[in-house]
C-alpha atoms as a printed R data frame, in Angstrom:
    type eleno elety resid chain resno       x      y       z
1   ATOM     1    CA   MET     A     1   4.538 10.374 -29.802
2   ATOM     2    CA   LYS     A     2   1.751 12.585 -31.416
3   ATOM     3    CA   ILE     A     3  -0.708 13.375 -28.921
4   ATOM     4    CA   ILE     A     4  -4.043 14.926 -30.413
5   ATOM     5    CA   ASP     A     5  -6.958 15.894 -27.972
6   ATOM     6    CA   ALA     A     6 -10.251 14.853 -29.479
7   ATOM     7    CA   HIS     A     7 -12.825 16.455 -27.008
8   ATOM     8    CA   SER     A     8 -12.221 20.099 -25.179
9   ATOM     9    CA   HIS     A     9 -14.150 23.046 -24.984
10  ATOM    10    CA   LEU     A    10 -13.610 26.999 -25.506
11  ATOM    11    CA   TRP     A    11 -15.776 30.223 -24.602
12  ATOM    12    CA   LEU     A    12 -15.781 33.460 -23.685
13  ATOM    13    CA   ARG     A    13 -18.476 33.241 -21.514
14  ATOM    14    CA   GLN     A    14 -20.994 31.281 -20.441
15  ATOM    15    CA   ASP     A    15 -24.558 32.566 -20.109
16  ATOM    16    CA   THR     A    16 -27.558 30.578 -21.093
17  ATOM    17    CA   THR     A    17 -30.428 28.307 -20.213
18  ATOM    18    CA   TRP     A    18 -30.879 24.761 -20.874
19  ATOM    19    CA   ASN     A    19 -33.922 22.437 -19.878
20  ATOM    20    CA   GLY     A    20 -35.466 26.057 -17.633
21  ATOM    21    CA   MET     A    21 -32.510 25.974 -15.611
22  ATOM    22    CA   THR     A    22 -29.442 28.873 -15.721
23  ATOM    23    CA   ILE     A    23 -25.920 28.455 -16.528
24  ATOM    24    CA   ARG     A    24 -23.852 31.670 -16.322
25  ATOM    25    CA   SER     A    25 -20.547 32.568 -15.284
26  ATOM    26    CA   LYS     A    26 -18.954 33.995 -12.085
27  ATOM    27    CA   GLU     A    27 -15.869 35.374 -10.338
28  ATOM    28    CA   ASN     A    28 -12.876 33.698  -9.801
29  ATOM    29    CA   GLY     A    29 -13.263 30.363 -12.154
30  ATOM    30    CA   ARG     A    30 -17.331 29.403 -10.951
31  ATOM    31    CA   ALA     A    31 -20.492 29.462 -12.128
32  ATOM    32    CA   ASP     A    32 -24.199 29.383 -11.455
33  ATOM    33    CA   PHE     A    33 -25.132 25.710 -13.051
34  ATOM    34    CA   LEU     A    34 -28.436 24.014 -12.989
35  ATOM    35    CA   GLY     A    35 -29.365 25.594  -9.706
36  ATOM    36    CA   GLN     A    36 -26.100 25.205  -7.651
37  ATOM    37    CA   GLU     A    37 -22.403 26.875  -7.542
38  ATOM    38    CA   VAL     A    38 -19.497 24.982  -9.300
39  ATOM    39    CA   GLN     A    39 -15.947 25.519  -9.760
40  ATOM    40    CA   MET     A    40 -16.520 25.734 -13.578
41  ATOM    41    CA   VAL     A    41 -13.028 25.886 -14.141
42  ATOM    42    CA   PRO     A    42  -9.660 26.503 -12.396
43  ATOM    43    CA   PRO     A    43  -9.529 29.393 -10.024
44  ATOM    44    CA   PHE     A    44  -6.697 31.310 -12.189
45  ATOM    45    CA   MET     A    45  -9.432 31.946 -14.541
46  ATOM    46    CA   ILE     A    46 -10.899 34.374 -12.992
47  ATOM    47    CA   ASP     A    47 -13.255 35.870 -15.060
48  ATOM    48    CA   GLY     A    48 -14.638 32.810 -16.593
49  ATOM    49    CA   LYS     A    49 -12.931 33.265 -19.711
50  ATOM    50    CA   ASN     A    50 -11.700 29.747 -21.375
51  ATOM    51    CA   SER     A    51  -9.844 31.417 -23.996
52  ATOM    52    CA   ALA     A    52  -7.706 29.727 -27.128
53  ATOM    53    CA   GLU     A    53  -4.711 31.509 -25.647
54  ATOM    54    CA   VAL     A    54  -4.964 30.216 -22.559
55  ATOM    55    CA   PHE     A    55  -5.531 26.399 -24.061
56  ATOM    56    CA   LEU     A    56  -2.894 26.792 -26.263
57  ATOM    57    CA   SER     A    57  -0.634 27.355 -23.644
58  ATOM    58    CA   ASN     A    58  -1.896 24.193 -21.811
59  ATOM    59    CA   MET     A    59  -1.089 22.519 -24.902
60  ATOM    60    CA   ASN     A    60   2.481 23.712 -25.555
61  ATOM    61    CA   TYR     A    61   3.099 22.740 -21.897
62  ATOM    62    CA   ALA     A    62   1.684 19.296 -22.444
63  ATOM    63    CA   GLN     A    63   2.980 18.720 -25.582
64  ATOM    64    CA   VAL     A    64  -0.391 18.560 -27.434
65  ATOM    65    CA   THR     A    65  -0.132 18.958 -31.114
66  ATOM    66    CA   ALA     A    66  -3.771 19.671 -31.931
67  ATOM    67    CA   ALA     A    67  -7.404 19.806 -30.078
68  ATOM    68    CA   VAL     A    68 -10.893 19.131 -31.300
69  ATOM    69    CA   VAL     A    69 -13.188 21.661 -29.972
70  ATOM    70    CA   VAL     A    70 -16.487 20.127 -29.473
71  ATOM    71    CA   GLN     A    71 -19.728 22.507 -28.222
72  ATOM    72    CA   GLU     A    72 -22.382 21.520 -25.489
73  ATOM    73    CA   LEU     A    73 -25.739 23.637 -24.670
74  ATOM    74    CA   ILE     A    74 -24.954 23.976 -21.143
75  ATOM    75    CA   ASP     A    75 -22.012 26.304 -22.177
76  ATOM    76    CA   GLY     A    76 -23.989 28.057 -24.627
77  ATOM    77    CA   CYS     A    77 -23.643 28.333 -28.664
78  ATOM    78    CA   GLN     A    78 -20.353 29.280 -29.153
79  ATOM    79    CA   ASN     A    79 -20.165 29.654 -32.976
80  ATOM    80    CA   ASP     A    80 -19.126 33.624 -32.939
81  ATOM    81    CA   TYR     A    81 -15.913 33.291 -30.977
82  ATOM    82    CA   LEU     A    82 -14.918 29.749 -32.363
83  ATOM    83    CA   GLU     A    83 -15.471 31.337 -36.133
84  ATOM    84    CA   GLU     A    84 -12.534 33.738 -34.942
85  ATOM    85    CA   VAL     A    85 -10.366 30.132 -33.418
86  ATOM    86    CA   VAL     A    86 -10.616 28.560 -36.501
87  ATOM    87    CA   LYS     A    87  -9.536 31.764 -38.442
88  ATOM    88    CA   THR     A    88  -6.631 32.717 -36.132
89  ATOM    89    CA   TYR     A    89  -5.282 28.920 -34.785
90  ATOM    90    CA   PRO     A    90  -5.979 26.516 -38.027
91  ATOM    91    CA   ASP     A    91  -3.196 24.753 -37.710
92  ATOM    92    CA   ARG     A    92  -4.182 23.691 -33.739
93  ATOM    93    CA   PHE     A    93  -7.566 23.344 -33.273
94  ATOM    94    CA   VAL     A    94 -10.376 21.572 -35.311
95  ATOM    95    CA   VAL     A    95 -13.773 22.786 -34.579
96  ATOM    96    CA   CYS     A    96 -17.205 22.023 -34.291
97  ATOM    97    CA   GLY     A    97 -19.981 24.142 -34.841
98  ATOM    98    CA   MET     A    98 -23.205 23.813 -33.354
99  ATOM    99    CA   CYS     A    99 -27.092 24.184 -34.847
100 ATOM   100    CA   ASP     A   100 -30.652 25.622 -33.059
101 ATOM   101    CA   TYR     A   101 -31.296 22.292 -31.947
102 ATOM   102    CA   LEU     A   102 -33.675 22.971 -29.161
103 ATOM   103    CA   SER     A   103 -36.076 25.975 -31.585
104 ATOM   104    CA   VAL     A   104 -38.182 24.329 -33.645
105 ATOM   105    CA   PRO     A   105 -37.043 24.825 -36.984
106 ATOM   106    CA   LYS     A   106 -39.624 26.949 -39.576
107 ATOM   107    CA   GLU     A   107 -38.739 24.521 -42.165
108 ATOM   108    CA   GLU     A   108 -37.371 20.650 -41.894
109 ATOM   109    CA   ASN     A   109 -34.580 21.365 -43.366
110 ATOM   110    CA   ALA     A   110 -33.128 24.103 -41.278
111 ATOM   111    CA   LEU     A   111 -30.640 22.403 -39.312
112 ATOM   112    CA   ALA     A   112 -29.413 21.242 -42.358
113 ATOM   113    CA   GLU     A   113 -29.125 24.467 -44.052
114 ATOM   114    CA   GLU     A   114 -27.270 25.517 -40.570
115 ATOM   115    CA   ALA     A   115 -25.076 23.177 -41.032
116 ATOM   116    CA   VAL     A   116 -24.042 24.401 -44.824
117 ATOM   117    CA   LEU     A   117 -23.375 27.584 -43.089
118 ATOM   118    CA   LEU     A   118 -21.345 26.421 -40.747
119 ATOM   119    CA   HIS     A   119 -19.223 24.585 -43.115
120 ATOM   120    CA   GLY     A   120 -18.829 27.522 -45.104
121 ATOM   121    CA   LYS     A   121 -17.120 29.292 -42.390
122 ATOM   122    CA   GLY     A   122 -14.585 27.201 -41.648
123 ATOM   123    CA   PHE     A   123 -16.236 24.529 -38.946
124 ATOM   124    CA   LYS     A   124 -14.828 20.856 -39.822
125 ATOM   125    CA   GLY     A   125 -17.820 19.291 -37.941
126 ATOM   126    CA   ILE     A   126 -21.126 19.516 -35.724
127 ATOM   127    CA   ALA     A   127 -21.336 18.689 -32.163
128 ATOM   128    CA   VAL     A   128 -24.672 17.342 -31.438
129 ATOM   129    CA   PRO     A   129 -25.192 17.252 -27.446
130 ATOM   130    CA   GLY     A   130 -27.692 14.238 -27.722
131 ATOM   131    CA   HIS     A   131 -27.615 13.792 -23.730
132 ATOM   132    CA   ARG     A   132 -29.263 17.666 -23.517
133 ATOM   133    CA   LEU     A   133 -31.986 16.938 -26.248
134 ATOM   134    CA   ILE     A   134 -34.218 14.983 -23.592
135 ATOM   135    CA   LEU     A   135 -35.897 17.802 -21.549
136 ATOM   136    CA   ASN     A   136 -38.328 17.631 -18.841
137 ATOM   137    CA   ASP     A   137 -41.149 19.020 -21.543
138 ATOM   138    CA   ARG     A   138 -40.082 17.304 -25.004
139 ATOM   139    CA   ARG     A   139 -37.607 14.947 -26.483
140 ATOM   140    CA   ILE     A   140 -35.736 15.515 -29.930
141 ATOM   141    CA   HIS     A   141 -35.079 11.909 -31.647
142 ATOM   142    CA   LEU     A   142 -32.145 11.779 -33.171
143 ATOM   143    CA   ASN     A   143 -33.378  9.755 -36.028
144 ATOM   144    CA   SER     A   144 -36.286 12.450 -36.310
145 ATOM   145    CA   LYS     A   145 -36.906 14.180 -39.902
146 ATOM   146    CA   GLU     A   146 -34.755 17.094 -38.811
147 ATOM   147    CA   MET     A   147 -32.120 15.686 -37.593
148 ATOM   148    CA   MET     A   148 -31.744 13.293 -39.899
149 ATOM   149    CA   LEU     A   149 -31.829 15.959 -42.978
150 ATOM   150    CA   LEU     A   150 -29.162 17.152 -40.852
151 ATOM   151    CA   PHE     A   151 -26.490 13.886 -40.969
152 ATOM   152    CA   LYS     A   152 -27.131 13.368 -44.649
153 ATOM   153    CA   GLU     A   153 -26.163 17.340 -45.505
154 ATOM   154    CA   MET     A   154 -23.072 16.819 -43.269
155 ATOM   155    CA   GLU     A   155 -22.376 13.182 -44.977
156 ATOM   156    CA   LYS     A   156 -22.355 15.123 -48.238
157 ATOM   157    CA   LEU     A   157 -20.405 18.194 -47.587
158 ATOM   158    CA   GLY     A   158 -18.030 15.471 -45.478
159 ATOM   159    CA   ILE     A   159 -17.880 17.192 -42.056
160 ATOM   160    CA   PHE     A   160 -17.820 14.872 -38.894
161 ATOM   161    CA   LEU     A   161 -20.251 14.366 -36.300
162 ATOM   162    CA   SER     A   162 -19.600 14.697 -32.903
163 ATOM   163    CA   MET     A   163 -21.886 13.236 -30.819
164 ATOM   164    CA   THR     A   164 -22.942 12.501 -27.107
165 ATOM   165    CA   LEU     A   165 -25.324 10.350 -26.020
166 ATOM   166    CA   ALA     A   166 -27.476  9.723 -23.416
167 ATOM   167    CA   ASP     A   167 -26.385  7.444 -20.332
168 ATOM   168    CA   GLY     A   168 -26.484  4.041 -21.638
169 ATOM   169    CA   ASP     A   169 -28.601  2.477 -24.134
170 ATOM   170    CA   ILE     A   170 -31.308  5.010 -24.194
171 ATOM   171    CA   GLN     A   171 -30.330  6.880 -27.535
172 ATOM   172    CA   VAL     A   172 -28.357  3.845 -28.806
173 ATOM   173    CA   GLY     A   173 -31.809  2.482 -31.369
174 ATOM   174    CA   GLU     A   174 -31.865  5.702 -32.581
175 ATOM   175    CA   MET     A   175 -27.847  6.748 -33.250
176 ATOM   176    CA   LYS     A   176 -27.751  2.748 -35.077
177 ATOM   177    CA   GLU     A   177 -30.517  4.183 -37.545
178 ATOM   178    CA   VAL     A   178 -28.344  7.566 -38.031
179 ATOM   179    CA   ILE     A   179 -25.227  5.134 -38.822
180 ATOM   180    CA   ALA     A   180 -27.405  3.012 -41.119
181 ATOM   181    CA   GLU     A   181 -28.740  5.556 -43.091
182 ATOM   182    CA   CYS     A   182 -25.506  7.691 -43.225
183 ATOM   183    CA   PRO     A   183 -22.796  4.928 -43.915
184 ATOM   184    CA   HIS     A   184 -20.269  7.598 -44.771
185 ATOM   185    CA   LEU     A   185 -20.591 10.234 -42.101
186 ATOM   186    CA   LYS     A   186 -18.118 10.388 -39.754
187 ATOM   187    CA   ILE     A   187 -19.142  9.662 -36.320
188 ATOM   188    CA   ALA     A   188 -17.313 10.030 -32.690
189 ATOM   189    CA   ILE     A   189 -19.027  8.967 -29.909
190 ATOM   190    CA   GLY     A   190 -18.271 11.219 -26.737
191 ATOM   191    CA   HIS     A   191 -17.141 10.468 -23.386
192 ATOM   192    CA   PHE     A   192 -16.323  7.057 -23.718
193 ATOM   193    CA   GLY     A   193 -19.988  6.215 -23.551
194 ATOM   194    CA   MET     A   194 -20.007  7.144 -19.889
195 ATOM   195    CA   PRO     A   195 -18.570  3.911 -18.480
196 ATOM   196    CA   THR     A   196 -19.386  4.088 -15.231
197 ATOM   197    CA   ILE     A   197 -23.494  4.039 -16.452
198 ATOM   198    CA   GLU     A   198 -24.720  0.475 -16.847
199 ATOM   199    CA   GLY     A   199 -25.300 -0.363 -20.339
200 ATOM   200    CA   TRP     A   200 -22.043  1.654 -21.767
201 ATOM   201    CA   GLU     A   201 -21.029 -0.767 -23.626
202 ATOM   202    CA   THR     A   202 -23.744 -0.398 -26.149
203 ATOM   203    CA   GLN     A   203 -22.648  2.789 -27.205
204 ATOM   204    CA   ILE     A   204 -18.870  1.220 -27.457
205 ATOM   205    CA   GLN     A   205 -20.311 -0.955 -29.894
206 ATOM   206    CA   LEU     A   206 -21.892  1.300 -32.379
207 ATOM   207    CA   ALA     A   207 -17.992  1.895 -33.573
208 ATOM   208    CA   GLU     A   208 -18.189 -1.939 -34.927
209 ATOM   209    CA   ALA     A   209 -19.348  0.487 -38.255
210 ATOM   210    CA   PRO     A   210 -16.546  1.550 -40.350
211 ATOM   211    CA   ASN     A   211 -17.400  5.003 -39.911
212 ATOM   212    CA   VAL     A   212 -17.630  5.353 -36.050
213 ATOM   213    CA   TYR     A   213 -15.195  6.184 -33.494
214 ATOM   214    CA   VAL     A   214 -15.114  6.563 -29.869
215 ATOM   215    CA   GLU     A   215 -13.240  9.454 -27.972
216 ATOM   216    CA   ALA     A   216 -12.770  9.542 -24.086
217 ATOM   217    CA   GLY     A   217 -13.394 13.298 -22.948
218 ATOM   218    CA   GLY     A   218 -13.849 13.434 -19.533
219 ATOM   219    CA   ILE     A   219 -12.814 10.047 -18.512
220 ATOM   220    CA   THR     A   220 -10.861 11.353 -15.924
221 ATOM   221    CA   TRP     A   221 -14.004 12.918 -14.574
222 ATOM   222    CA   LEU     A   222 -15.824  9.965 -14.352
223 ATOM   223    CA   TYR     A   223 -13.250  8.143 -12.286
224 ATOM   224    CA   ASN     A   224 -12.811 11.270 -10.392
225 ATOM   225    CA   SER     A   225 -13.340  9.692  -7.111
226 ATOM   226    CA   GLU     A   226 -10.846  7.365  -7.692
227 ATOM   227    CA   PHE     A   227  -8.244  9.799  -9.199
228 ATOM   228    CA   TYR     A   228  -4.958  9.763 -10.568
229 ATOM   229    CA   PRO     A   229  -3.339  7.361 -12.299
230 ATOM   230    CA   PHE     A   230  -7.505  6.196 -12.606
231 ATOM   231    CA   PRO     A   231  -6.977  2.718 -12.838
232 ATOM   232    CA   SER     A   232 -10.261  1.798 -13.881
233 ATOM   233    CA   ALA     A   233 -10.238  4.201 -16.655
234 ATOM   234    CA   VAL     A   234  -7.205  2.147 -17.977
235 ATOM   235    CA   GLN     A   235  -9.344 -1.299 -17.438
236 ATOM   236    CA   ALA     A   236 -12.233  0.749 -19.124
237 ATOM   237    CA   ILE     A   237 -10.389  1.215 -22.460
238 ATOM   238    CA   LYS     A   238  -8.995 -2.074 -22.260
239 ATOM   239    CA   LYS     A   239 -12.451 -3.409 -22.555
240 ATOM   240    CA   ALA     A   240 -13.673 -1.270 -25.334
241 ATOM   241    CA   ALA     A   241 -10.540 -2.175 -27.442
242 ATOM   242    CA   ASP     A   242 -11.238 -5.699 -26.842
243 ATOM   243    CA   MET     A   243 -14.820 -5.135 -27.964
244 ATOM   244    CA   VAL     A   244 -14.042 -2.597 -31.288
245 ATOM   245    CA   GLY     A   245 -10.101 -2.744 -31.179
246 ATOM   246    CA   MET     A   246  -7.836 -0.101 -30.294
247 ATOM   247    CA   GLU     A   247  -7.486  1.652 -33.619
248 ATOM   248    CA   LYS     A   248 -11.308  2.953 -33.114
249 ATOM   249    CA   LEU     A   249 -10.255  4.397 -29.406
250 ATOM   250    CA   MET     A   250  -9.297  8.326 -29.028
251 ATOM   251    CA   TRP     A   251  -8.191 10.140 -26.207
252 ATOM   252    CA   GLY     A   252 -10.005 13.961 -25.129
253 ATOM   253    CA   SER     A   253  -9.738 15.524 -22.292
254 ATOM   254    CA   ASP     A   254 -12.686 17.515 -21.505
255 ATOM   255    CA   TYR     A   255 -11.004 20.635 -20.994
256 ATOM   256    CA   PRO     A   256 -11.337 23.031 -19.194
257 ATOM   257    CA   ARG     A   257 -13.665 21.554 -16.807
258 ATOM   258    CA   THR     A   258 -11.134 18.360 -15.912
259 ATOM   259    CA   ILE     A   259  -8.354 20.637 -14.893
260 ATOM   260    CA   THR     A   260 -10.075 21.840 -11.780
261 ATOM   261    CA   ALA     A   261  -8.877 18.890  -9.984
262 ATOM   262    CA   ILE     A   262  -5.929 17.802 -12.185
263 ATOM   263    CA   THR     A   263  -3.055 19.320 -14.703
264 ATOM   264    CA   TYR     A   264  -4.193 19.187 -18.137
265 ATOM   265    CA   ARG     A   265  -1.039 16.626 -18.504
266 ATOM   266    CA   MET     A   266  -2.272 14.236 -15.808
267 ATOM   267    CA   SER     A   267  -5.132 13.849 -18.037
268 ATOM   268    CA   TYR     A   268  -3.219 12.036 -20.573
269 ATOM   269    CA   ASP     A   269   0.057 10.662 -18.960
270 ATOM   270    CA   PHE     A   270  -2.288  8.377 -16.828
271 ATOM   271    CA   ILE     A   271  -2.048  6.888 -20.068
272 ATOM   272    CA   ILE     A   272   1.683  6.876 -20.832
273 ATOM   273    CA   LYS     A   273   2.734  5.677 -17.304
274 ATOM   274    CA   SER     A   274   0.099  2.837 -17.345
275 ATOM   275    CA   LYS     A   275   2.102 -0.963 -17.579
276 ATOM   276    CA   GLU     A   276  -1.575 -2.432 -19.055
277 ATOM   277    CA   LEU     A   277  -1.445 -1.009 -22.314
278 ATOM   278    CA   SER     A   278   1.447 -1.675 -25.023
279 ATOM   279    CA   GLU     A   279   3.596  1.362 -26.564
280 ATOM   280    CA   ASN     A   280   1.756  0.674 -29.773
281 ATOM   281    CA   ASP     A   281  -1.735  1.124 -27.959
282 ATOM   282    CA   LYS     A   282  -0.648  4.373 -26.660
283 ATOM   283    CA   ALA     A   283   0.869  5.421 -29.482
284 ATOM   284    CA   LEU     A   284  -2.488  4.941 -31.309
285 ATOM   285    CA   PHE     A   285  -5.032  5.901 -28.723
286 ATOM   286    CA   LEU     A   286  -3.183  9.283 -27.787
287 ATOM   287    CA   GLY     A   287  -2.900 10.466 -31.102
288 ATOM   288    CA   GLU     A   288  -2.674  8.263 -34.389
289 ATOM   289    CA   ASN     A   289  -6.261  7.591 -34.630
290 ATOM   290    CA   ALA     A   290  -7.434 10.906 -34.256
291 ATOM   291    CA   VAL     A   291  -4.656 12.375 -37.372
292 ATOM   292    CA   ARG     A   292  -6.685  9.393 -38.878
293 ATOM   293    CA   PHE     A   293 -10.022 10.455 -38.187
294 ATOM   294    CA   TYR     A   294 -10.057 13.961 -38.510
295 ATOM   295    CA   GLY     A   295  -7.677 14.153 -41.033
296 ATOM   296    CA   ILE     A   296  -4.914 16.282 -38.609
297 ATOM   297    CA   GLN     A   297  -1.646 17.026 -40.312
298 ATOM   298    CA   THR     A   298  -0.467 19.790 -37.995
299 ATOM   299    CA   GLU     A   299   3.679 19.107 -37.421
300 ATOM   300    CA   VAL     A   300   4.757 21.660 -34.353
301 ATOM   301    CA   ASP     A   301   7.964 21.545 -32.532
302 ATOM   302    CA   LEU     A   302   6.717 21.272 -28.382
303 ATOM   303    CA   PRO     A   303  10.200 20.550 -26.429
304 ATOM   304    CA   TYR     A   304   9.757 19.100 -23.079
305 ATOM   305    CA   ILE     A   305  10.212 22.298 -20.617
306 ATOM   306    CA   LYS     A   306  11.653 21.367 -17.433
307 ATOM   307    CA   ASN     A   307   9.141 22.446 -14.654
308 ATOM   308    CA   MET     A   308  10.885 24.759 -11.996
309 ATOM   309    CA   SER     A   309  10.193 22.174  -9.534
310 ATOM   310    CA   GLU     A   310  11.719 19.117 -10.963
């Protein structure tokens, strides 16, 4: 079974602000995060670096063929580092660039021009953390003229959109307009629509459109209080499949934040071990759908290596 991670993150250092609050890497995997200290990454990442090399080691151990690297405003723009990742590991990572959404563009097409530059540097997608565009003092609407020009340029370039939405249906209406205006733009809705929040089904239903899929990045974090083997997460996956079909759903880990609580392998093997899903559904969800959506052709031999403790 080919396993593809449709939602992960990489950075060399977090040092940014969002909505007037600080996010900054500290020692031992901790970070100042929006007014509190959190364990951002596992404590063995003592320098706060979340590098491609460490992730590849986790991927090889967990037998994950390739990973899609998205971006988040709370991590700061990582375009410069991720451009290096694109060049160094083109077969193992599908990488998203990120535009400067929070600066008021001098020209209406400034974001679209950024997308052209990022595409030229090898980025296969653009990440839009839509839920971070709702600020205390303003809101950047997904269907604004600047954003729509961005999406139409992406459609023209043939690059995909990785989109995370605000909880529930807050941005669903705007997203429907984007989908209608850009019917050939490949769109992956992130975080599985936040299934622990009321109204999450409206985000899943966006995948009724032929060009829209849903990825489950962070689903183990959402059900962390229940913990492994996350039976409610499996039920959410089944419910989403009933709505739009299993062929529209993709697994994602939200690495590295989620592996402060579980191992990387655990972020998907609860699916493999579940008796609630068929073998065909598992194959679609864990890899085949992502191969089709992202056009991943990577073939790599990743044999199982026995643990010393087995």
